[in-house]
PDB file of C-alpha atoms in Angstrom:
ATOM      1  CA  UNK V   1     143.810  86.324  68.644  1.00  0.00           C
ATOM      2  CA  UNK V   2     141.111  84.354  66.735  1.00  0.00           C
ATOM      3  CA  UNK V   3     137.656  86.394  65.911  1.00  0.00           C
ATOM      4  CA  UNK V   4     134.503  84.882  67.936  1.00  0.00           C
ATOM      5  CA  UNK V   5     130.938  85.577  66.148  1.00  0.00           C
ATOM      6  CA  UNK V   6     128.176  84.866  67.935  1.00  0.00           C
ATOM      7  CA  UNK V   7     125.124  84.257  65.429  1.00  0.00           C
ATOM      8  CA  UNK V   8     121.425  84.152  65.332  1.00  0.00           C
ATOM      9  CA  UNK V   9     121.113  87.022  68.089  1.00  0.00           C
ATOM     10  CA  UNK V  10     117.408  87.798  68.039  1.00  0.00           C
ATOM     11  CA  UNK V  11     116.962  89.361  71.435  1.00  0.00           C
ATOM     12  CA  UNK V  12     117.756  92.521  73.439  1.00  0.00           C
ATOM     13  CA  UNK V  13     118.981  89.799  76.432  1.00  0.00           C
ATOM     14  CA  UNK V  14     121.145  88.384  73.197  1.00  0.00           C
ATOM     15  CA  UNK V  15     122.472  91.868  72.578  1.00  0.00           C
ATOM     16  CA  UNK V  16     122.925  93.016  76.424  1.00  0.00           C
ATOM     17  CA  UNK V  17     125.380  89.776  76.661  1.00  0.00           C
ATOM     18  CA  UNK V  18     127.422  90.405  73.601  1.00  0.00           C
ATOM     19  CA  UNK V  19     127.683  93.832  74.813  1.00  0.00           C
ATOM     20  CA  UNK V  20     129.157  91.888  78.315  1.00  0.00           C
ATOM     21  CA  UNK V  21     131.591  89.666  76.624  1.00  0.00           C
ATOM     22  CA  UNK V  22     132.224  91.726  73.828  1.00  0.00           C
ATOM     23  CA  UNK V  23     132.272  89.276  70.255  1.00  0.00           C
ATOM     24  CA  UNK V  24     134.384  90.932  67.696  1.00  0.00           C
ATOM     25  CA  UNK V  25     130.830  89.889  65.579  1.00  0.00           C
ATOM     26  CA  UNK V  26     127.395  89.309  65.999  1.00  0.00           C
ATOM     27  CA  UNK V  27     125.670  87.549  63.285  1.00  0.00           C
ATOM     28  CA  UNK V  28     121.683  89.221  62.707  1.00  0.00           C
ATOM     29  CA  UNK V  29     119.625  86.128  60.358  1.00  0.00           C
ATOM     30  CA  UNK V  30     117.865  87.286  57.767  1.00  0.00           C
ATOM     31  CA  UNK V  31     116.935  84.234  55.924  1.00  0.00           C
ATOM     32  CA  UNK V  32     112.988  83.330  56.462  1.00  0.00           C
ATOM     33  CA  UNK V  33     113.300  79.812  56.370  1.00  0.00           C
ATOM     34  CA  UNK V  34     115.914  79.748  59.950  1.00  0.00           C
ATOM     35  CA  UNK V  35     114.571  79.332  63.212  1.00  0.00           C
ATOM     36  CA  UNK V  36     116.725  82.427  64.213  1.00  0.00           C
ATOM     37  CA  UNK V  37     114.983  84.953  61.707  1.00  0.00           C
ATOM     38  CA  UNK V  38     114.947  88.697  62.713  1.00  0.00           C
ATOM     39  CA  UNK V  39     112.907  91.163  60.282  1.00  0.00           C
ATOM     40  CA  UNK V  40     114.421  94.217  59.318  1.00  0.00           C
ATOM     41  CA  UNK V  41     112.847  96.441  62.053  1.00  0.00           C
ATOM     42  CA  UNK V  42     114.150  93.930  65.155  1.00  0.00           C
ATOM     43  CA  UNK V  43     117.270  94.276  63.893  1.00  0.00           C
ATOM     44  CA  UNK V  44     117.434  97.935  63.628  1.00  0.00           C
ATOM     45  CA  UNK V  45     116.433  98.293  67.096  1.00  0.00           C
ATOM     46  CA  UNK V  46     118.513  95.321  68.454  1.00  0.00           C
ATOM     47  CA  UNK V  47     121.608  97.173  66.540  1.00  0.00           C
ATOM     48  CA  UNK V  48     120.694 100.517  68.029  1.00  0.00           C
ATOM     49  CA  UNK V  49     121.505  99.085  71.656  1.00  0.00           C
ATOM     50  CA  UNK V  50     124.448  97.124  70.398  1.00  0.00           C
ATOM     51  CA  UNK V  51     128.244  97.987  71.496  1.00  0.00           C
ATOM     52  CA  UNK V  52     129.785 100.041  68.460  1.00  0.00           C
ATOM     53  CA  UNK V  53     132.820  97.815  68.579  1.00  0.00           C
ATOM     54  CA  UNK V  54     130.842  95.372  67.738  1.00  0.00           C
ATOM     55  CA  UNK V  55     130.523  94.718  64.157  1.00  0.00           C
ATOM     56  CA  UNK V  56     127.092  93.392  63.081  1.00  0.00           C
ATOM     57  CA  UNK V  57     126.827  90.604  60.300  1.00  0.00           C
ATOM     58  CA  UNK V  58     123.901  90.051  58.235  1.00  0.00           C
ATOM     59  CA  UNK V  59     123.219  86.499  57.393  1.00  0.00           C
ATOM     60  CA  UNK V  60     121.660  86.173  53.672  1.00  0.00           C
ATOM     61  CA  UNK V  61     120.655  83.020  51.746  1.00  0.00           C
ATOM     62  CA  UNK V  62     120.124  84.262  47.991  1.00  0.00           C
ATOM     63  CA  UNK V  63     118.675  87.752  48.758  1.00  0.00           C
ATOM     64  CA  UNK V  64     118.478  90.249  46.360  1.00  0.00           C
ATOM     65  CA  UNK V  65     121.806  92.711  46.278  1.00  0.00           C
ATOM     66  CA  UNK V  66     120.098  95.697  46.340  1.00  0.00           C
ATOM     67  CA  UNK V  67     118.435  94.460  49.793  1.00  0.00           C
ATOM     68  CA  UNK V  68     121.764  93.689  51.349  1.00  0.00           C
ATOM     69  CA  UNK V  69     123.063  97.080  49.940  1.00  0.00           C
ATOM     70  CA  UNK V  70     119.943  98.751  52.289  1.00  0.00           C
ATOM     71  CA  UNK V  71     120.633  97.364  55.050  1.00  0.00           C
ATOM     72  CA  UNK V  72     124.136  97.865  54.498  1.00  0.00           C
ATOM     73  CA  UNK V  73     123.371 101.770  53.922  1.00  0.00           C
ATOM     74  CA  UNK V  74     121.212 102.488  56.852  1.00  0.00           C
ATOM     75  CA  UNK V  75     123.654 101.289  59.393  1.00  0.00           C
ATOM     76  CA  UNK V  76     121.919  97.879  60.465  1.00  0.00           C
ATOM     77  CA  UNK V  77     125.142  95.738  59.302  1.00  0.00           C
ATOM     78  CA  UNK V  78     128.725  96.458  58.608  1.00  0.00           C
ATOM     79  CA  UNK V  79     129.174  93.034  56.698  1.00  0.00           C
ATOM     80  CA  UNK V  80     127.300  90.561  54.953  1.00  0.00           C
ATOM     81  CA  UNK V  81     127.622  86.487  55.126  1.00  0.00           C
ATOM     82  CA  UNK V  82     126.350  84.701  51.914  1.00  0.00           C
ATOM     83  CA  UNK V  83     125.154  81.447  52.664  1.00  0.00           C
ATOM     84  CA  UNK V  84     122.927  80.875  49.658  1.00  0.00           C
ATOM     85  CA  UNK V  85     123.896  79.975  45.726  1.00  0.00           C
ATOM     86  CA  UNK V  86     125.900  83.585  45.486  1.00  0.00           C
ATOM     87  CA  UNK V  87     128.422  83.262  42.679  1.00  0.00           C
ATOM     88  CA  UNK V  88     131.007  85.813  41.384  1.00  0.00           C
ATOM     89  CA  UNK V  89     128.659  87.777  39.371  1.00  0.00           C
ATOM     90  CA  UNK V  90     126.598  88.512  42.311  1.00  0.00           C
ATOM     91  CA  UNK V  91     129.147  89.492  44.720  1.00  0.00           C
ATOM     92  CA  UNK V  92     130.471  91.990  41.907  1.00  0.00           C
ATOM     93  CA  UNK V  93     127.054  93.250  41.626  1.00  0.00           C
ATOM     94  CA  UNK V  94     126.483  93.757  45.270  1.00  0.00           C
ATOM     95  CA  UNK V  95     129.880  95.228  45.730  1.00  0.00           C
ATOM     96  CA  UNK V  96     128.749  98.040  42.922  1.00  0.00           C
ATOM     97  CA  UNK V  97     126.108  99.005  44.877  1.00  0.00           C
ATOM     98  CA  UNK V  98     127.672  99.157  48.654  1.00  0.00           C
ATOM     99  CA  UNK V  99     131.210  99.337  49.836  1.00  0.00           C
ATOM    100  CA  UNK V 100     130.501  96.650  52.484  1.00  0.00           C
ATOM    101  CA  UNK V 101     133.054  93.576  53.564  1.00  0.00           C
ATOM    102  CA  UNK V 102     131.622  89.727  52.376  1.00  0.00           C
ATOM    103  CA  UNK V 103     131.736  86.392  53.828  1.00  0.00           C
ATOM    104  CA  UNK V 104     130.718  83.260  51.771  1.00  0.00           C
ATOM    105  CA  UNK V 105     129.728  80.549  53.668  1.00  0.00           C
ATOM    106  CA  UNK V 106     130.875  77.591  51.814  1.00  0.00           C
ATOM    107  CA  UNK V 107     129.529  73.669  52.541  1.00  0.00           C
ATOM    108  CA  UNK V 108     132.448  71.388  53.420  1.00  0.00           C
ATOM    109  CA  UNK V 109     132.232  67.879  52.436  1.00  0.00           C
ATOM    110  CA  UNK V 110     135.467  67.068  50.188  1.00  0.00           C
ATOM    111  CA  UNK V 111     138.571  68.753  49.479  1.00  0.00           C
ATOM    112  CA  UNK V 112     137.095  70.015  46.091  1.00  0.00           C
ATOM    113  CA  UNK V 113     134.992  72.404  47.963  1.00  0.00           C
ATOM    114  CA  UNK V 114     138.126  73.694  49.737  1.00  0.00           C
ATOM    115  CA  UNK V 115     139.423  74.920  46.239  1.00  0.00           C
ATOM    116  CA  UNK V 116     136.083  76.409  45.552  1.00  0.00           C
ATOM    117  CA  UNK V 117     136.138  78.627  48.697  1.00  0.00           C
ATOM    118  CA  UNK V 118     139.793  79.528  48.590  1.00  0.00           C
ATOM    119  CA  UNK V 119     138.986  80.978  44.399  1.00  0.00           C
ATOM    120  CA  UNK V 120     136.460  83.099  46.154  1.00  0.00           C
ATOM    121  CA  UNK V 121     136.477  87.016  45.516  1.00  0.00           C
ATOM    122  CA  UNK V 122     134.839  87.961  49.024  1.00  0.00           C
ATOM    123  CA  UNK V 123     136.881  89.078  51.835  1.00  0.00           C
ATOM    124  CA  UNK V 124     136.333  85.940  53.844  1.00  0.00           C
ATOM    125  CA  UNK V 125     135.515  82.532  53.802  1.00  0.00           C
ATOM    126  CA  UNK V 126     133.545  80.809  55.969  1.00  0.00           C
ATOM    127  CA  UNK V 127     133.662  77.153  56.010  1.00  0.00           C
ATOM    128  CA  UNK V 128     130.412  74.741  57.370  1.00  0.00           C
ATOM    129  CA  UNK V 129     128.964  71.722  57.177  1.00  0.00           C
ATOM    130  CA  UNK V 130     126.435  70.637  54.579  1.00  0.00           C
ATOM    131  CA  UNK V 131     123.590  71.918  56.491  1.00  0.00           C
ATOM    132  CA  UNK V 132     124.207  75.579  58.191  1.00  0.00           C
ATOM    133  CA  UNK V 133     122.737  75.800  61.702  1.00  0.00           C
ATOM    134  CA  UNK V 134     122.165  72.761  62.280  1.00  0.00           C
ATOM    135  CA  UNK V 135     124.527  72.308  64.755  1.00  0.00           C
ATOM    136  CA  UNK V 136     126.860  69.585  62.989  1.00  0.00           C
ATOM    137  CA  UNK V 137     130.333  69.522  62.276  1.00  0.00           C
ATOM    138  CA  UNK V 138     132.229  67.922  59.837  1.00  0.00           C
ATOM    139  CA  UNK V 139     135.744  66.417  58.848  1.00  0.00           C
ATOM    140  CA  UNK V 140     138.141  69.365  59.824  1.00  0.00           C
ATOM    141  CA  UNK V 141     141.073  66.887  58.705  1.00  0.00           C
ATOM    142  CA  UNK V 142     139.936  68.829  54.923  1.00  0.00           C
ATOM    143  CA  UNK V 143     140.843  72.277  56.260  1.00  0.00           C
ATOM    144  CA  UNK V 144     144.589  71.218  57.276  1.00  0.00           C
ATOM    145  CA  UNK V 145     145.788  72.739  53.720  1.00  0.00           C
ATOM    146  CA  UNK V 146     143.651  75.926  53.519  1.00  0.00           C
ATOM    147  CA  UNK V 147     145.882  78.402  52.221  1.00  0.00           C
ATOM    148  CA  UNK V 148     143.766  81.529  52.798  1.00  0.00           C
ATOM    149  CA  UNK V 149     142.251  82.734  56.694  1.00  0.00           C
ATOM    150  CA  UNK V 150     138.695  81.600  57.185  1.00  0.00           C
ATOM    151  CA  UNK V 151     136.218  81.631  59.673  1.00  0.00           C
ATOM    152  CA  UNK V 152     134.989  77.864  61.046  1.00  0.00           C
ATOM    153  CA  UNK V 153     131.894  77.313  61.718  1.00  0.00           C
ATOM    154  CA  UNK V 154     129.399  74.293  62.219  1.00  0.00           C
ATOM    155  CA  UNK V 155     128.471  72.192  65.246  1.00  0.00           C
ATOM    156  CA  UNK V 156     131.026  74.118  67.658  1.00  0.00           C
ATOM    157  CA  UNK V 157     130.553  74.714  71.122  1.00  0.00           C
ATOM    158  CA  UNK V 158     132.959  74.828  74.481  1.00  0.00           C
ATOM    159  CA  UNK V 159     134.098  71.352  74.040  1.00  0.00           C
ATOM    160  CA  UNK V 160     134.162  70.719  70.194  1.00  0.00           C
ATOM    161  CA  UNK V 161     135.908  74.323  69.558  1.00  0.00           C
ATOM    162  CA  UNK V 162     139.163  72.753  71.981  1.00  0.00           C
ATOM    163  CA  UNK V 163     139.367  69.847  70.001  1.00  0.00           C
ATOM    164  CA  UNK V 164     138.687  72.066  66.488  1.00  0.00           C
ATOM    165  CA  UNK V 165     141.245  74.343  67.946  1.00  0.00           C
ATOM    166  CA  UNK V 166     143.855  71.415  68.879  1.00  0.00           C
ATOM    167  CA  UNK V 167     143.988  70.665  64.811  1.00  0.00           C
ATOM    168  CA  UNK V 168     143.507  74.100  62.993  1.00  0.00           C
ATOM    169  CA  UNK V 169     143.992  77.778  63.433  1.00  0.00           C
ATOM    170  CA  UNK V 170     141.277  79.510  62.161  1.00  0.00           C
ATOM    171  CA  UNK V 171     140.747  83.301  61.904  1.00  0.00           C
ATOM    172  CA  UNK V 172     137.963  82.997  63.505  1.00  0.00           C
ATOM    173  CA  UNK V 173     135.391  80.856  64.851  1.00  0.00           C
ATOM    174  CA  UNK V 174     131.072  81.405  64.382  1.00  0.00           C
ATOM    175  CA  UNK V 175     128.606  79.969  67.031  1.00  0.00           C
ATOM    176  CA  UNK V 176     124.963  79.708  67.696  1.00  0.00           C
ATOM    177  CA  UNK V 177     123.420  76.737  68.219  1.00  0.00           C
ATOM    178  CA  UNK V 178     126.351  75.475  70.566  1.00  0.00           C
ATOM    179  CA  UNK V 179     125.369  79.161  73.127  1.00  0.00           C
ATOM    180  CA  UNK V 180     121.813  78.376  73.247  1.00  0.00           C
ATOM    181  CA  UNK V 181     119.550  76.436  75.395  1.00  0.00           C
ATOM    182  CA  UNK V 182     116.342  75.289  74.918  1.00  0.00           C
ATOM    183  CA  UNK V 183     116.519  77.436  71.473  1.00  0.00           C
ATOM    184  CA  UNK V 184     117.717  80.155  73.481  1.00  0.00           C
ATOM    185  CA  UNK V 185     121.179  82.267  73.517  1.00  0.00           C
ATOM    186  CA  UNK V 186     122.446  81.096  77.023  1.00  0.00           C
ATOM    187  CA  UNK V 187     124.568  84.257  78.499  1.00  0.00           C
ATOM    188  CA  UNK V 188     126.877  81.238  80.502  1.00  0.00           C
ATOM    189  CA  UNK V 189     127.633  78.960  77.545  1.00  0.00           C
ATOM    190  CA  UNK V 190     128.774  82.749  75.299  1.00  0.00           C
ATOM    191  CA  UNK V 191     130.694  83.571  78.436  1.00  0.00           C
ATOM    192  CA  UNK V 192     132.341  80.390  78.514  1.00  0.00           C
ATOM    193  CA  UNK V 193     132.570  80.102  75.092  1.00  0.00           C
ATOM    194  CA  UNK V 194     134.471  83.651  74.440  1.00  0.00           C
ATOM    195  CA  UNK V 195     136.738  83.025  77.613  1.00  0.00           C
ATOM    196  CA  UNK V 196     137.893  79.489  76.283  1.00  0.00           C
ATOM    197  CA  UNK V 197     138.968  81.215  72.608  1.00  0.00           C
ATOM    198  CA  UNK V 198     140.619  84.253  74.522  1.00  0.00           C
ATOM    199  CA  UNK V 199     142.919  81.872  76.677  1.00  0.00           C
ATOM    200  CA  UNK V 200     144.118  80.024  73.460  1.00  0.00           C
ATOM    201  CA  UNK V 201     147.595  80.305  72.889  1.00  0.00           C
ATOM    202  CA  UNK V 202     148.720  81.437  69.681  1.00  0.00           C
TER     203      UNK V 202
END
């Protein structure tokens, strides 16, 4: 069955619907400069009402390790999603300070950024377009020779993830912007979303 991660929950309505349709991940944002930002003390409480089966994902864009350890630590995530300029050193750094599972969000534009992600020491991959969030996709003709699972991720919604899904088999698949309306997370569009994935033959 492929993973679903619904991202960018900054809400308790957000968290009350994942807790309906039950994500295998829920992506909290922690990077300042994203229109789906939660400080440290939203997420806390949003993860406090969140189903435990439901692992939590921090979202990081360069932050320091020691942060991402803290968070890590006091329970907030389970896992943390690079999506900055974090190279090996840092993950080995941030792995020496918390026994937590990493996904690196790599930019997908050519096939040489394929064979970057696939060298990558984290636990996952997670392969975007050029510009995270923003709702775009990108030529998923370059992931037809990934060797290693990955998560995809960019401009996918009800519709574009049965035509992704028609071409590749991802381990998993990461919304946001295609479950939200009006800047919102739209309970329907993760219901129909997570339905559509679940009735995908494998």
């Amino acid at each position: 069955m492929i993973k679903i991660k619904f991202c960018g929950l900054k809400r308790i309505d957000d968290i009350e619907a994942a807790n309906e349709i039950k994500p295998d991940y829920i992506g909290f944002v922690f990077a300042k400069k994203s229109k789906r930002y939660v400080d440290f003390e939203t997420a806390a409480k949003l993860k406090e009402a969140l189903n435990p089966n439901i692992k939590a994902v921090g979202v990081f864009v360069d932050e320091e390790p020691k942060t991402v350890a803290k968070l890590y630590t006091e329970g907030i995530i389970r896992i943390a999603q690079l999506h900055g300029s974090e190279d090996e050193a840092y993950i080995k750094k941030l792995r020496s300070l918390a026994d937590l599972k990493l996904i690196k969000a790599f930019g997908v534009s050519a096939k040489e950024d394929i064979l970057r992600a696939e060298e990558s020491s984290a636990d996952l991959i997670l392969l975007d377009g050029k510009s995270p969030g923003s709702g775009k996709s990108f030529d998923w003709g370059l992931l037809e020779d990934v060797k290693r699972p990955y998560i995809l991720a960019g401009g996918l919604n009800r519709k574009t993830v049965e035509e992704a899904l028609e071409k590749l088999n991802p381990y998993g698949v990461d919304v946001s912007s295609g479950i939200e309306t009006e800047g919102f997370k739209d309970a329907i569009k993760m219901k129909e979303f997570a339905d559509y994935i679940r009735g995908v033959k494998h």
